[in-house]
């Protein structure tokens, strides 16, 4: 079994084509960015097809081809046809209630209705299944909580079930130490969330979490009247920001790193860069975050077009 993931969207309206699936693409992009091979998103209606799909993936699929992770979205509320938690619980061998408590706690920071999601999470064979709500906000909260856990979950599943088994695929090489400390580093079109970044790097052995938000201001280089910026990125920008984060992880081997740069049109007050670093002690966390931000700004091939109240514009980052 390799590091494969499947996203299952549970929505009768999306399955009928009367509503757009907004959560599937977000989850697919996120899991791909985490280094997983992600199947095309499955969109199914609420009801018995939920359990049928889960059993197909975890029982009827040949063992070597079963996914490591199944992430569902939708069907976790109190409507009469919301049966995703019940269907999931029936196929699980062991539940992981702590994961759901983490999701509820994180969501409660933003909305009281987060606790209305009845999702479950747990293990069946060497597959981990987790239910997320059907909203974009609930999905993004779930991503923030799960992101620092995926590698740990995968390693535990290998340890529990991997002894003495003959594998149909070659064993995966252990990641370099720096890679395991870089939790996330990418360029995105999506709005940035500092809370997500800081939650992702938080860990029991880290006593300091340092975050940086690069926010669009209304002036630049002595000139006022900036109304917004449009960021453009070279195709290699994703690769470079990851390389930069890996370098910092080598220089500061005890830190956990998360970084994301936004591109596209941004208004004054929007965040263009979010970086978060966690460490056992504050001095190392501050130093690593400072070095990370400086190097991203110096190395990642991203340019910005600034617009002003008088209708003019200027380009920044094109020199050299």
CSV table of C-alpha atoms in Angstrom, one decimal, residues 170-312:
chain,number,residue,atom,x,y,z
A,170,UNK,CA,8.7,-1.2,-2.7
A,171,UNK,CA,9.2,0.3,0.8
A,172,UNK,CA,9.1,4.0,0.9
A,173,UNK,CA,12.4,5.7,1.8
A,174,UNK,CA,12.5,7.5,5.1
A,175,UNK,CA,12.2,11.2,4.5
A,176,UNK,CA,15.2,13.4,5.3
A,177,UNK,CA,15.1,15.1,8.7
A,178,UNK,CA,14.6,18.5,7.2
A,179,UNK,CA,11.6,17.3,5.1
A,180,UNK,CA,9.9,16.0,8.2
A,181,UNK,CA,10.2,19.4,9.8
A,182,UNK,CA,8.8,21.3,6.8
A,183,UNK,CA,5.1,20.7,7.2
A,184,UNK,CA,4.0,22.9,4.3
A,185,UNK,CA,5.5,25.4,1.9
A,186,UNK,CA,3.7,26.5,-1.3
A,187,UNK,CA,2.4,29.3,-3.4
A,188,UNK,CA,-1.4,29.6,-3.6
A,189,UNK,CA,-4.3,31.6,-5.0
A,190,UNK,CA,-6.4,31.1,-1.8
A,191,UNK,CA,-6.7,33.6,1.1
A,192,UNK,CA,-4.2,33.0,3.9
A,193,UNK,CA,-5.1,32.0,7.4
A,194,UNK,CA,-2.5,32.8,10.2
A,195,UNK,CA,-4.4,30.6,12.7
A,196,UNK,CA,-4.1,27.6,10.4
A,197,UNK,CA,-0.4,28.2,9.9
A,198,UNK,CA,0.3,28.4,13.7
A,199,UNK,CA,-1.9,25.5,14.5
A,200,UNK,CA,-0.1,23.4,12.0
A,201,UNK,CA,3.4,23.8,13.5
A,202,UNK,CA,2.2,23.5,17.1
A,203,UNK,CA,3.4,20.4,18.9
A,204,UNK,CA,3.7,19.1,22.4
A,205,UNK,CA,7.4,19.4,22.4
A,206,UNK,CA,7.4,23.1,21.2
A,207,UNK,CA,7.2,25.8,23.8
A,208,UNK,CA,7.3,28.7,21.3
A,209,UNK,CA,5.3,29.4,18.1
A,210,UNK,CA,6.3,32.4,16.1
A,211,UNK,CA,4.1,33.6,13.2
A,212,UNK,CA,4.6,36.3,10.6
A,213,UNK,CA,1.9,37.9,8.4
A,214,UNK,CA,3.0,40.0,5.5
A,215,UNK,CA,0.1,42.3,5.1
A,216,UNK,CA,-0.6,44.7,2.2
A,217,UNK,CA,-0.1,48.3,3.3
A,218,UNK,CA,-1.4,51.6,1.8
A,219,UNK,CA,2.1,53.0,1.0
A,220,UNK,CA,5.4,51.7,-0.4
A,221,UNK,CA,8.9,53.2,-0.7
A,222,UNK,CA,7.8,56.6,0.4
A,223,UNK,CA,4.7,56.8,-1.9
A,224,UNK,CA,1.2,56.7,-0.4
A,225,UNK,CA,-2.1,55.9,-2.1
A,226,UNK,CA,-1.5,52.2,-2.7
A,227,UNK,CA,-4.9,50.6,-3.4
A,228,UNK,CA,-3.9,47.0,-4.0
A,229,UNK,CA,-1.3,44.6,-5.5
A,230,UNK,CA,-1.4,41.9,-8.0
A,231,UNK,CA,1.2,39.1,-7.5
A,232,UNK,CA,2.6,37.0,-10.3
A,233,UNK,CA,4.7,33.9,-9.9
A,234,UNK,CA,7.3,32.1,-12.0
A,235,UNK,CA,6.3,28.4,-12.6
A,236,UNK,CA,9.2,27.3,-10.4
A,237,UNK,CA,8.0,29.4,-7.4
A,238,UNK,CA,6.4,26.4,-5.6
A,239,UNK,CA,9.7,24.5,-5.9
A,240,UNK,CA,11.8,27.4,-4.7
A,241,UNK,CA,9.7,28.2,-1.6
A,242,UNK,CA,10.0,24.5,-0.7
A,243,UNK,CA,13.7,24.6,-1.2
A,244,UNK,CA,14.0,27.7,1.0
A,245,UNK,CA,12.0,26.1,3.8
A,246,UNK,CA,14.2,22.9,3.6
A,247,UNK,CA,17.3,25.1,3.9
A,248,UNK,CA,16.0,26.8,7.0
A,249,UNK,CA,15.1,23.3,8.4
A,250,UNK,CA,18.7,22.2,8.0
A,251,UNK,CA,20.1,25.4,9.6
A,252,UNK,CA,17.6,25.2,12.5
A,253,UNK,CA,17.1,21.4,12.8
A,254,UNK,CA,14.8,21.5,15.9
A,255,UNK,CA,12.1,23.8,14.4
A,256,UNK,CA,8.8,23.0,12.6
A,257,UNK,CA,8.1,25.1,9.5
A,258,UNK,CA,5.0,26.3,7.6
A,259,UNK,CA,5.0,28.9,4.8
A,260,UNK,CA,2.6,30.0,2.1
A,261,UNK,CA,2.7,33.0,-0.3
A,262,UNK,CA,-0.4,34.2,-2.0
A,263,UNK,CA,-0.6,35.3,-5.6
A,264,UNK,CA,-3.3,37.1,-7.6
A,265,UNK,CA,-5.1,40.3,-6.7
A,266,UNK,CA,-4.9,41.5,-3.1
A,267,UNK,CA,-6.4,44.5,-1.4
A,268,UNK,CA,-4.9,46.7,1.4
A,269,UNK,CA,-5.1,44.6,4.6
A,270,UNK,CA,-4.9,41.2,2.9
A,271,UNK,CA,-2.1,38.9,3.9
A,272,UNK,CA,0.4,38.0,1.1
A,273,UNK,CA,2.7,35.8,3.1
A,274,UNK,CA,2.2,33.6,6.2
A,275,UNK,CA,5.1,31.9,7.9
A,276,UNK,CA,5.0,30.0,11.2
A,277,UNK,CA,7.8,28.4,13.1
A,278,UNK,CA,7.6,26.3,16.3
A,279,UNK,CA,10.5,25.3,18.5
A,280,UNK,CA,11.2,24.3,22.0
A,281,UNK,CA,12.6,27.8,22.8
A,282,UNK,CA,11.6,31.3,21.6
A,283,UNK,CA,15.0,32.5,20.5
A,284,UNK,CA,15.4,29.7,17.9
A,285,UNK,CA,11.8,30.1,16.7
A,286,UNK,CA,12.3,33.9,16.3
A,287,UNK,CA,15.6,33.5,14.5
A,288,UNK,CA,14.3,30.7,12.2
A,289,UNK,CA,11.1,32.7,11.3
A,290,UNK,CA,13.1,35.8,10.5
A,291,UNK,CA,15.5,33.9,8.3
A,292,UNK,CA,12.7,32.1,6.6
A,293,UNK,CA,10.8,35.3,5.7
A,294,UNK,CA,14.0,37.1,4.5
A,295,UNK,CA,14.9,34.2,2.3
A,296,UNK,CA,11.4,33.8,0.8
A,297,UNK,CA,11.3,37.5,-0.1
A,298,UNK,CA,14.8,37.3,-1.6
A,299,UNK,CA,14.6,34.0,-3.5
A,300,UNK,CA,11.1,33.1,-4.4
A,301,UNK,CA,10.4,34.4,-8.0
A,302,UNK,CA,7.3,36.4,-7.3
A,303,UNK,CA,6.6,39.9,-8.6
A,304,UNK,CA,4.0,42.5,-7.6
A,305,UNK,CA,2.2,45.2,-9.6
A,306,UNK,CA,1.1,48.0,-7.3
A,307,UNK,CA,-1.8,50.2,-8.2
A,308,UNK,CA,-2.4,53.7,-6.8
A,309,UNK,CA,-5.3,56.0,-6.2
A,310,UNK,CA,-4.3,58.2,-9.1
A,311,UNK,CA,-4.7,55.3,-11.5
A,312,UNK,CA,-0.9,54.7,-12.1
